[in-house]
């Protein structure tokens, strides 16, 4: 693929649940190396959008390409480009971090020969060195989220998709997670969702605002300095500003 081709292309994406339209004709692109945030109030359609991108839900209308691969026509090729952290990751509590990441690596086709080096790299990147042999059920939520992020890195996906990566974390863990996302951004393109305004404005290069299933605006650079005002004037009502 050419260096200029967007990593993500979303064209007129709609998704309904029965009669209810959760996403309406949403279009955006994400270029290589960008950290982009999907910001919206609860129910705005963020999770639905991320689930369509990761192939967990089919679009009702519109098209999505990941590195040029159509997620409907060529789902396997598209999915191989993504590491996905769901809002509530199903990590296996009875396994150690090492056992869990080995299991995920096998699912993603990482060879045994490659695994040890990848495990070292990923656990050091995510700050899990000391927790490698801990049972996941004994880890704090912040560390479990790190395990969730570590699993996204198994198999070298160029695109990371994180659904509400800071939800449930305490202020210290939020700061740590923000640093981790910025570090990962050195080698990945990242799309994350959040309903916390400060989180996206501090972590992301560009912010896409979803409101009632529609994309209502995109902001970047200096525009992120007064995101709160911009957000409220677009969506009205209260917003969780965050810590
Ligand atoms: P939150 O942060 O609260 O999860 P969100 O922006 O991620 O919000 P979605 O989870 O995508 O929003 O939900 C968008 C809308 O679609 C909401 O009104 C939600 O109630 C509805 N919805 C989501 N999943 C389903 C489903 N499986 N069946 C019916 N409606 C659904």
PDB file of C-alpha atoms and ligand atoms in Angstrom:
ATOM      1  CA  UNK A   1       0.000   0.000   0.000  1.00  0.00           C
ATOM      2  CA  UNK A   2       1.153   3.554  -0.581  1.00  0.00           C
ATOM      3  CA  UNK A   3       2.426   5.585   2.376  1.00  0.00           C
ATOM      4  CA  UNK A   4      -0.268   8.160   1.668  1.00  0.00           C
ATOM      5  CA  UNK A   5      -3.180   5.759   1.760  1.00  0.00           C
ATOM      6  CA  UNK A   6      -5.175   6.339   4.962  1.00  0.00           C
ATOM      7  CA  UNK A   7      -4.974   3.491   7.491  1.00  0.00           C
ATOM      8  CA  UNK A   8      -8.718   3.838   8.105  1.00  0.00           C
ATOM      9  CA  UNK A   9     -11.329   4.979   5.587  1.00  0.00           C
ATOM     10  CA  UNK A  10     -14.936   5.115   6.767  1.00  0.00           C
ATOM     11  CA  UNK A  11     -17.437   6.072   4.073  1.00  0.00           C
ATOM     12  CA  UNK A  12     -21.081   6.810   4.841  1.00  0.00           C
ATOM     13  CA  UNK A  13     -21.239   4.254   7.635  1.00  0.00           C
ATOM     14  CA  UNK A  14     -24.639   3.529   9.156  1.00  0.00           C
ATOM     15  CA  UNK A  15     -25.598   0.825  11.606  1.00  0.00           C
ATOM     16  CA  UNK A  16     -29.054   0.043  12.969  1.00  0.00           C
ATOM     17  CA  UNK A  17     -30.260  -2.172  15.775  1.00  0.00           C
ATOM     18  CA  UNK A  18     -33.748  -3.133  14.581  1.00  0.00           C
ATOM     19  CA  UNK A  19     -35.513   0.175  13.898  1.00  0.00           C
ATOM     20  CA  UNK A  20     -32.999   2.210  15.883  1.00  0.00           C
ATOM     21  CA  UNK A  21     -30.225   3.905  13.912  1.00  0.00           C
ATOM     22  CA  UNK A  22     -27.168   4.007  16.185  1.00  0.00           C
ATOM     23  CA  UNK A  23     -24.837   5.399  13.464  1.00  0.00           C
ATOM     24  CA  UNK A  24     -25.892   7.599  10.543  1.00  0.00           C
ATOM     25  CA  UNK A  25     -23.734   8.165   7.466  1.00  0.00           C
ATOM     26  CA  UNK A  26     -20.505   8.653   9.381  1.00  0.00           C
ATOM     27  CA  UNK A  27     -17.376   9.309   7.280  1.00  0.00           C
ATOM     28  CA  UNK A  28     -13.783   9.917   8.343  1.00  0.00           C
ATOM     29  CA  UNK A  29     -10.208   8.952   7.565  1.00  0.00           C
ATOM     30  CA  UNK A  30      -7.218   8.284   9.781  1.00  0.00           C
ATOM     31  CA  UNK A  31      -3.685   8.667   8.501  1.00  0.00           C
ATOM     32  CA  UNK A  32      -0.622   6.692   9.505  1.00  0.00           C
ATOM     33  CA  UNK A  33       0.778   7.673  12.904  1.00  0.00           C
ATOM     34  CA  UNK A  34      -2.235   9.688  14.044  1.00  0.00           C
ATOM     35  CA  UNK A  35      -3.908   9.316  17.442  1.00  0.00           C
ATOM     36  CA  UNK A  36      -7.576  10.034  16.883  1.00  0.00           C
ATOM     37  CA  UNK A  37     -10.280  10.182  19.536  1.00  0.00           C
ATOM     38  CA  UNK A  38     -13.978   9.476  19.141  1.00  0.00           C
ATOM     39  CA  UNK A  39     -15.704  11.701  21.664  1.00  0.00           C
ATOM     40  CA  UNK A  40     -19.377  11.618  22.477  1.00  0.00           C
ATOM     41  CA  UNK A  41     -21.838  11.379  25.306  1.00  0.00           C
ATOM     42  CA  UNK A  42     -23.048   7.983  26.469  1.00  0.00           C
ATOM     43  CA  UNK A  43     -25.038   6.397  23.684  1.00  0.00           C
ATOM     44  CA  UNK A  44     -23.530   8.592  20.929  1.00  0.00           C
ATOM     45  CA  UNK A  45     -22.514   5.519  18.917  1.00  0.00           C
ATOM     46  CA  UNK A  46     -18.793   5.240  19.735  1.00  0.00           C
ATOM     47  CA  UNK A  47     -18.758   1.551  20.665  1.00  0.00           C
ATOM     48  CA  UNK A  48     -20.976   0.707  17.692  1.00  0.00           C
ATOM     49  CA  UNK A  49     -18.537   2.477  15.375  1.00  0.00           C
ATOM     50  CA  UNK A  50     -15.514   0.673  16.851  1.00  0.00           C
ATOM     51  CA  UNK A  51     -17.285  -2.690  16.696  1.00  0.00           C
ATOM     52  CA  UNK A  52     -17.975  -2.211  12.997  1.00  0.00           C
ATOM     53  CA  UNK A  53     -14.339  -1.274  12.378  1.00  0.00           C
ATOM     54  CA  UNK A  54     -13.150  -4.394  14.185  1.00  0.00           C
ATOM     55  CA  UNK A  55     -15.540  -6.655  12.265  1.00  0.00           C
ATOM     56  CA  UNK A  56     -17.691  -7.542  15.297  1.00  0.00           C
ATOM     57  CA  UNK A  57     -20.733  -5.865  13.736  1.00  0.00           C
ATOM     58  CA  UNK A  58     -21.601  -5.537  10.063  1.00  0.00           C
ATOM     59  CA  UNK A  59     -22.426  -2.114   8.650  1.00  0.00           C
ATOM     60  CA  UNK A  60     -26.051  -1.577   7.654  1.00  0.00           C
ATOM     61  CA  UNK A  61     -24.814   0.855   4.986  1.00  0.00           C
ATOM     62  CA  UNK A  62     -21.516   2.327   3.914  1.00  0.00           C
ATOM     63  CA  UNK A  63     -18.001   0.932   3.644  1.00  0.00           C
ATOM     64  CA  UNK A  64     -14.922   0.651   5.819  1.00  0.00           C
ATOM     65  CA  UNK A  65     -11.389   0.020   4.567  1.00  0.00           C
ATOM     66  CA  UNK A  66      -8.416  -0.806   6.792  1.00  0.00           C
ATOM     67  CA  UNK A  67      -5.160  -0.272   4.917  1.00  0.00           C
ATOM     68  CA  UNK A  68      -7.242  -0.563   1.778  1.00  0.00           C
ATOM     69  CA  UNK A  69      -8.918  -3.865   2.796  1.00  0.00           C
ATOM     70  CA  UNK A  70     -12.707  -3.802   2.751  1.00  0.00           C
ATOM     71  CA  UNK A  71     -13.874  -5.114   6.143  1.00  0.00           C
ATOM     72  CA  UNK A  72     -16.909  -6.833   4.592  1.00  0.00           C
ATOM     73  CA  UNK A  73     -15.374  -8.196   1.387  1.00  0.00           C
ATOM     74  CA  UNK A  74     -12.084  -9.247   2.983  1.00  0.00           C
ATOM     75  CA  UNK A  75     -12.636  -9.457   6.751  1.00  0.00           C
ATOM     76  CA  UNK A  76      -9.601 -11.627   7.547  1.00  0.00           C
ATOM     77  CA  UNK A  77      -7.165  -9.257   5.838  1.00  0.00           C
ATOM     78  CA  UNK A  78      -8.815  -6.247   7.473  1.00  0.00           C
ATOM     79  CA  UNK A  79      -8.863  -7.796  10.951  1.00  0.00           C
ATOM     80  CA  UNK A  80      -5.212  -8.777  10.789  1.00  0.00           C
ATOM     81  CA  UNK A  81      -4.415  -5.034  10.747  1.00  0.00           C
ATOM     82  CA  UNK A  82      -6.067  -4.359  14.123  1.00  0.00           C
ATOM     83  CA  UNK A  83      -5.355  -4.790  17.800  1.00  0.00           C
ATOM     84  CA  UNK A  84      -8.616  -4.191  19.680  1.00  0.00           C
ATOM     85  CA  UNK A  85      -9.160  -3.371  23.339  1.00  0.00           C
ATOM     86  CA  UNK A  86     -12.891  -3.672  24.105  1.00  0.00           C
ATOM     87  CA  UNK A  87     -14.372  -1.544  26.882  1.00  0.00           C
ATOM     88  CA  UNK A  88     -14.717  -4.636  29.077  1.00  0.00           C
ATOM     89  CA  UNK A  89     -12.021  -7.019  27.864  1.00  0.00           C
ATOM     90  CA  UNK A  90     -12.665 -10.712  28.478  1.00  0.00           C
ATOM     91  CA  UNK A  91      -9.304 -11.504  29.999  1.00  0.00           C
ATOM     92  CA  UNK A  92      -8.940 -14.954  31.488  1.00  0.00           C
ATOM     93  CA  UNK A  93      -8.677 -14.354  35.224  1.00  0.00           C
ATOM     94  CA  UNK A  94      -7.339 -17.814  36.093  1.00  0.00           C
ATOM     95  CA  UNK A  95      -4.336 -17.511  33.760  1.00  0.00           C
ATOM     96  CA  UNK A  96      -1.059 -15.748  34.429  1.00  0.00           C
ATOM     97  CA  UNK A  97      -0.116 -12.834  32.192  1.00  0.00           C
ATOM     98  CA  UNK A  98       2.400 -15.088  30.408  1.00  0.00           C
ATOM     99  CA  UNK A  99      -0.152 -17.893  29.846  1.00  0.00           C
ATOM    100  CA  UNK A 100      -2.788 -15.464  28.597  1.00  0.00           C
ATOM    101  CA  UNK A 101      -0.517 -13.617  26.184  1.00  0.00           C
ATOM    102  CA  UNK A 102       0.867 -16.940  24.870  1.00  0.00           C
ATOM    103  CA  UNK A 103      -2.716 -18.076  24.222  1.00  0.00           C
ATOM    104  CA  UNK A 104      -3.558 -14.843  22.373  1.00  0.00           C
ATOM    105  CA  UNK A 105      -0.310 -15.004  20.392  1.00  0.00           C
ATOM    106  CA  UNK A 106      -1.204 -18.525  19.184  1.00  0.00           C
ATOM    107  CA  UNK A 107      -4.636 -17.335  18.090  1.00  0.00           C
ATOM    108  CA  UNK A 108      -2.987 -14.552  16.086  1.00  0.00           C
ATOM    109  CA  UNK A 109      -0.553 -16.924  14.407  1.00  0.00           C
ATOM    110  CA  UNK A 110       2.605 -15.804  16.244  1.00  0.00           C
ATOM    111  CA  UNK A 111       5.095 -18.703  16.096  1.00  0.00           C
ATOM    112  CA  UNK A 112       6.623 -20.211  19.261  1.00  0.00           C
ATOM    113  CA  UNK A 113      10.034 -19.122  18.016  1.00  0.00           C
ATOM    114  CA  UNK A 114       8.882 -15.527  17.752  1.00  0.00           C
ATOM    115  CA  UNK A 115       6.837 -15.466  20.951  1.00  0.00           C
ATOM    116  CA  UNK A 116       9.557 -15.051  23.611  1.00  0.00           C
ATOM    117  CA  UNK A 117      11.048 -11.931  22.043  1.00  0.00           C
ATOM    118  CA  UNK A 118       7.616 -10.448  21.361  1.00  0.00           C
ATOM    119  CA  UNK A 119       6.498 -11.190  24.938  1.00  0.00           C
ATOM    120  CA  UNK A 120       9.604  -9.417  26.318  1.00  0.00           C
ATOM    121  CA  UNK A 121       9.010  -6.408  24.102  1.00  0.00           C
ATOM    122  CA  UNK A 122       5.282  -6.130  24.762  1.00  0.00           C
ATOM    123  CA  UNK A 123       5.467  -6.597  28.539  1.00  0.00           C
ATOM    124  CA  UNK A 124       8.267  -4.076  28.811  1.00  0.00           C
ATOM    125  CA  UNK A 125       6.363  -1.572  26.658  1.00  0.00           C
ATOM    126  CA  UNK A 126       3.201  -1.947  28.731  1.00  0.00           C
ATOM    127  CA  UNK A 127       5.011  -1.938  32.105  1.00  0.00           C
ATOM    128  CA  UNK A 128       4.053  -5.521  32.912  1.00  0.00           C
ATOM    129  CA  UNK A 129       7.553  -6.917  33.581  1.00  0.00           C
ATOM    130  CA  UNK A 130       6.914  -7.560  37.263  1.00  0.00           C
ATOM    131  CA  UNK A 131       3.459  -8.999  36.653  1.00  0.00           C
ATOM    132  CA  UNK A 132       4.458 -11.587  34.046  1.00  0.00           C
ATOM    133  CA  UNK A 133       3.812 -14.547  36.353  1.00  0.00           C
ATOM    134  CA  UNK A 134       0.900 -13.070  38.306  1.00  0.00           C
ATOM    135  CA  UNK A 135      -2.589 -14.457  37.932  1.00  0.00           C
ATOM    136  CA  UNK A 136      -4.712 -11.904  36.081  1.00  0.00           C
ATOM    137  CA  UNK A 137      -7.363 -12.080  38.814  1.00  0.00           C
ATOM    138  CA  UNK A 138      -4.806 -10.746  41.312  1.00  0.00           C
ATOM    139  CA  UNK A 139      -4.022  -7.623  39.275  1.00  0.00           C
ATOM    140  CA  UNK A 140      -5.508  -4.163  39.844  1.00  0.00           C
ATOM    141  CA  UNK A 141      -7.866  -2.774  37.198  1.00  0.00           C
ATOM    142  CA  UNK A 142      -5.060  -0.537  35.880  1.00  0.00           C
ATOM    143  CA  UNK A 143      -2.835  -3.564  35.351  1.00  0.00           C
ATOM    144  CA  UNK A 144      -5.665  -5.604  33.847  1.00  0.00           C
ATOM    145  CA  UNK A 145      -6.152  -2.786  31.314  1.00  0.00           C
ATOM    146  CA  UNK A 146      -2.416  -3.009  30.571  1.00  0.00           C
ATOM    147  CA  UNK A 147      -2.852  -6.734  29.940  1.00  0.00           C
ATOM    148  CA  UNK A 148      -5.746  -5.831  27.636  1.00  0.00           C
ATOM    149  CA  UNK A 149      -3.463  -3.450  25.753  1.00  0.00           C
ATOM    150  CA  UNK A 150      -0.605  -5.984  25.703  1.00  0.00           C
ATOM    151  CA  UNK A 151      -2.891  -8.489  23.939  1.00  0.00           C
ATOM    152  CA  UNK A 152      -3.601  -5.920  21.215  1.00  0.00           C
ATOM    153  CA  UNK A 153       0.126  -5.855  20.399  1.00  0.00           C
ATOM    154  CA  UNK A 154       0.435  -9.607  19.765  1.00  0.00           C
ATOM    155  CA  UNK A 155       0.851 -10.049  16.030  1.00  0.00           C
ATOM    156  CA  UNK A 156       2.207  -6.555  15.188  1.00  0.00           C
ATOM    157  CA  UNK A 157      -1.024  -4.824  14.080  1.00  0.00           C
ATOM    158  CA  UNK A 158      -0.389  -1.342  12.661  1.00  0.00           C
ATOM    159  CA  UNK A 159      -3.749  -0.030  13.951  1.00  0.00           C
ATOM    160  CA  UNK A 160      -4.779  -0.079  17.622  1.00  0.00           C
ATOM    161  CA  UNK A 161      -8.407   0.482  18.577  1.00  0.00           C
ATOM    162  CA  UNK A 162      -9.091   1.179  22.247  1.00  0.00           C
ATOM    163  CA  UNK A 163     -12.668   1.480  23.521  1.00  0.00           C
ATOM    164  CA  UNK A 164     -12.730   3.707  26.638  1.00  0.00           C
ATOM    165  CA  UNK A 165      -9.170   2.833  27.713  1.00  0.00           C
ATOM    166  CA  UNK A 166      -9.355   4.925  30.903  1.00  0.00           C
ATOM    167  CA  UNK A 167     -12.829   3.960  32.099  1.00  0.00           C
ATOM    168  CA  UNK A 168     -12.757   2.827  35.719  1.00  0.00           C
ATOM    169  CA  UNK A 169      -9.137   3.885  36.288  1.00  0.00           C
ATOM    170  CA  UNK A 170      -8.038   6.083  39.181  1.00  0.00           C
ATOM    171  CA  UNK A 171      -6.317   9.449  38.468  1.00  0.00           C
ATOM    172  CA  UNK A 172      -2.806   8.005  38.746  1.00  0.00           C
ATOM    173  CA  UNK A 173      -3.660   5.099  36.450  1.00  0.00           C
ATOM    174  CA  UNK A 174      -5.226   7.554  33.967  1.00  0.00           C
ATOM    175  CA  UNK A 175      -1.969   9.499  33.741  1.00  0.00           C
ATOM    176  CA  UNK A 176      -0.051   6.238  33.242  1.00  0.00           C
ATOM    177  CA  UNK A 177      -2.465   5.097  30.536  1.00  0.00           C
ATOM    178  CA  UNK A 178      -2.149   8.439  28.739  1.00  0.00           C
ATOM    179  CA  UNK A 179       1.652   8.024  28.692  1.00  0.00           C
ATOM    180  CA  UNK A 180       1.333   4.477  27.427  1.00  0.00           C
ATOM    181  CA  UNK A 181      -0.959   5.526  24.573  1.00  0.00           C
ATOM    182  CA  UNK A 182       1.489   8.283  23.540  1.00  0.00           C
ATOM    183  CA  UNK A 183       4.375   5.787  23.626  1.00  0.00           C
ATOM    184  CA  UNK A 184       2.476   3.278  21.517  1.00  0.00           C
ATOM    185  CA  UNK A 185       1.718   6.081  19.074  1.00  0.00           C
ATOM    186  CA  UNK A 186       5.394   6.151  18.104  1.00  0.00           C
ATOM    187  CA  UNK A 187       4.891   2.887  16.172  1.00  0.00           C
ATOM    188  CA  UNK A 188       1.126   2.659  15.671  1.00  0.00           C
ATOM    189  CA  UNK A 189      -1.915   4.464  14.402  1.00  0.00           C
ATOM    190  CA  UNK A 190      -4.431   4.678  17.238  1.00  0.00           C
ATOM    191  CA  UNK A 191      -8.191   5.217  17.376  1.00  0.00           C
ATOM    192  CA  UNK A 192      -9.678   5.450  20.849  1.00  0.00           C
ATOM    193  CA  UNK A 193     -13.060   6.326  22.235  1.00  0.00           C
ATOM    194  CA  UNK A 194     -13.895   8.232  25.366  1.00  0.00           C
ATOM    195  CA  UNK A 195     -16.715  10.181  26.911  1.00  0.00           C
ATOM    196  CA  UNK A 196     -14.163  12.127  28.997  1.00  0.00           C
ATOM    197  CA  UNK A 197     -13.274  15.393  27.352  1.00  0.00           C
ATOM    198  CA  UNK A 198      -9.905  16.078  28.947  1.00  0.00           C
ATOM    199  CA  UNK A 199      -8.795  12.589  28.124  1.00  0.00           C
ATOM    200  CA  UNK A 200      -9.224  12.950  24.388  1.00  0.00           C
ATOM    201  CA  UNK A 201      -7.964  16.532  24.281  1.00  0.00           C
ATOM    202  CA  UNK A 202      -4.750  15.547  26.094  1.00  0.00           C
ATOM    203  CA  UNK A 203      -4.114  12.248  24.379  1.00  0.00           C
ATOM    204  CA  UNK A 204      -5.241  12.752  20.784  1.00  0.00           C
ATOM    205  CA  UNK A 205      -3.951  14.676  17.765  1.00  0.00           C
ATOM    206  CA  UNK A 206      -7.454  14.923  16.364  1.00  0.00           C
ATOM    207  CA  UNK A 207     -10.923  14.467  17.816  1.00  0.00           C
ATOM    208  CA  UNK A 208     -14.069  13.347  16.006  1.00  0.00           C
ATOM    209  CA  UNK A 209     -17.292  14.240  17.764  1.00  0.00           C
ATOM    210  CA  UNK A 210     -20.223  11.861  17.520  1.00  0.00           C
ATOM    211  CA  UNK A 211     -23.640  12.960  18.654  1.00  0.00           C
ATOM    212  CA  UNK A 212     -26.750  10.796  18.415  1.00  0.00           C
ATOM    213  CA  UNK A 213     -25.081   8.593  15.842  1.00  0.00           C
ATOM    214  CA  UNK A 214     -23.848  11.416  13.591  1.00  0.00           C
ATOM    215  CA  UNK A 215     -20.415  12.911  13.141  1.00  0.00           C
ATOM    216  CA  UNK A 216     -20.958  16.552  14.037  1.00  0.00           C
ATOM    217  CA  UNK A 217     -17.379  17.892  13.939  1.00  0.00           C
ATOM    218  CA  UNK A 218     -13.668  17.190  13.871  1.00  0.00           C
ATOM    219  CA  UNK A 219     -11.062  19.265  15.733  1.00  0.00           C
ATOM    220  CA  UNK A 220      -7.294  19.260  15.842  1.00  0.00           C
ATOM    221  CA  UNK A 221      -4.272  21.310  16.914  1.00  0.00           C
ATOM    222  CA  UNK A 222      -5.145  24.541  18.728  1.00  0.00           C
ATOM    223  CA  UNK A 223      -8.840  23.786  18.334  1.00  0.00           C
ATOM    224  CA  UNK A 224      -8.409  21.187  21.079  1.00  0.00           C
ATOM    225  CA  UNK A 225      -7.548  23.902  23.625  1.00  0.00           C
ATOM    226  CA  UNK A 226     -11.165  24.926  24.058  1.00  0.00           C
ATOM    227  CA  UNK A 227     -12.753  21.623  23.212  1.00  0.00           C
ATOM    228  CA  UNK A 228     -15.183  21.813  26.099  1.00  0.00           C
ATOM    229  CA  UNK A 229     -16.918  24.940  24.768  1.00  0.00           C
ATOM    230  CA  UNK A 230     -16.949  23.588  21.249  1.00  0.00           C
ATOM    231  CA  UNK A 231     -18.334  20.268  22.417  1.00  0.00           C
ATOM    232  CA  UNK A 232     -21.100  21.766  24.521  1.00  0.00           C
ATOM    233  CA  UNK A 233     -22.224  24.125  21.775  1.00  0.00           C
ATOM    234  CA  UNK A 234     -22.467  21.183  19.372  1.00  0.00           C
ATOM    235  CA  UNK A 235     -24.141  18.691  21.640  1.00  0.00           C
ATOM    236  CA  UNK A 236     -25.779  20.767  24.394  1.00  0.00           C
ATOM    237  CA  UNK A 237     -26.214  19.621  27.968  1.00  0.00           C
ATOM    238  CA  UNK A 238     -23.787  18.322  30.529  1.00  0.00           C
ATOM    239  CA  UNK A 239     -20.548  16.611  29.729  1.00  0.00           C
ATOM    240  CA  UNK A 240     -18.166  14.669  31.902  1.00  0.00           C
ATOM    241  CA  UNK A 241     -15.139  16.922  31.769  1.00  0.00           C
ATOM    242  CA  UNK A 242     -12.892  14.484  33.647  1.00  0.00           C
ATOM    243  CA  UNK A 243     -10.007  14.841  36.000  1.00  0.00           C
TER     244      UNK A 243
HETATM  245  P1  LIG B   1     -21.442   4.282  25.835  1.00  0.00           P
HETATM  246  O1  LIG B   1     -20.211   5.033  26.161  1.00  0.00           O
HETATM  247  O2  LIG B   1     -22.578   4.527  26.798  1.00  0.00           O
HETATM  248  O3  LIG B   1     -21.232   2.815  25.528  1.00  0.00           O
HETATM  249  P2  LIG B   1     -21.525   4.762  23.003  1.00  0.00           P
HETATM  250  O4  LIG B   1     -21.277   6.104  22.435  1.00  0.00           O
HETATM  251  O5  LIG B   1     -20.417   3.763  22.943  1.00  0.00           O
HETATM  252  O6  LIG B   1     -22.002   4.940  24.491  1.00  0.00           O
HETATM  253  P3  LIG B   1     -23.107   2.747  21.732  1.00  0.00           P
HETATM  254  O7  LIG B   1     -22.805   1.702  22.776  1.00  0.00           O
HETATM  255  O8  LIG B   1     -22.521   2.607  20.402  1.00  0.00           O
HETATM  256  O9  LIG B   1     -22.804   4.196  22.300  1.00  0.00           O
HETATM  257  O10 LIG B   1     -24.686   2.814  21.593  1.00  0.00           O
HETATM  258  C1  LIG B   1     -25.326   3.702  20.688  1.00  0.00           C
HETATM  259  C2  LIG B   1     -26.823   3.534  20.828  1.00  0.00           C
HETATM  260  O11 LIG B   1     -27.193   2.246  20.350  1.00  0.00           O
HETATM  261  C3  LIG B   1     -27.316   3.626  22.262  1.00  0.00           C
HETATM  262  O12 LIG B   1     -28.551   4.315  22.251  1.00  0.00           O
HETATM  263  C4  LIG B   1     -27.512   2.189  22.665  1.00  0.00           C
HETATM  264  O13 LIG B   1     -28.535   2.069  23.632  1.00  0.00           O
HETATM  265  C5  LIG B   1     -27.889   1.531  21.347  1.00  0.00           C
HETATM  266  N1  LIG B   1     -27.458   0.126  21.303  1.00  0.00           N
HETATM  267  C6  LIG B   1     -26.191  -0.318  21.468  1.00  0.00           C
HETATM  268  N2  LIG B   1     -26.137  -1.659  21.330  1.00  0.00           N
HETATM  269  C7  LIG B   1     -27.412  -2.067  21.076  1.00  0.00           C
HETATM  270  C8  LIG B   1     -28.016  -3.332  20.831  1.00  0.00           C
HETATM  271  N3  LIG B   1     -27.287  -4.454  20.811  1.00  0.00           N
HETATM  272  N4  LIG B   1     -29.324  -3.364  20.613  1.00  0.00           N
HETATM  273  C9  LIG B   1     -30.073  -2.232  20.615  1.00  0.00           C
HETATM  274  N5  LIG B   1     -29.564  -0.987  20.832  1.00  0.00           N
HETATM  275  C10 LIG B   1     -28.263  -0.904  21.065  1.00  0.00           C
END
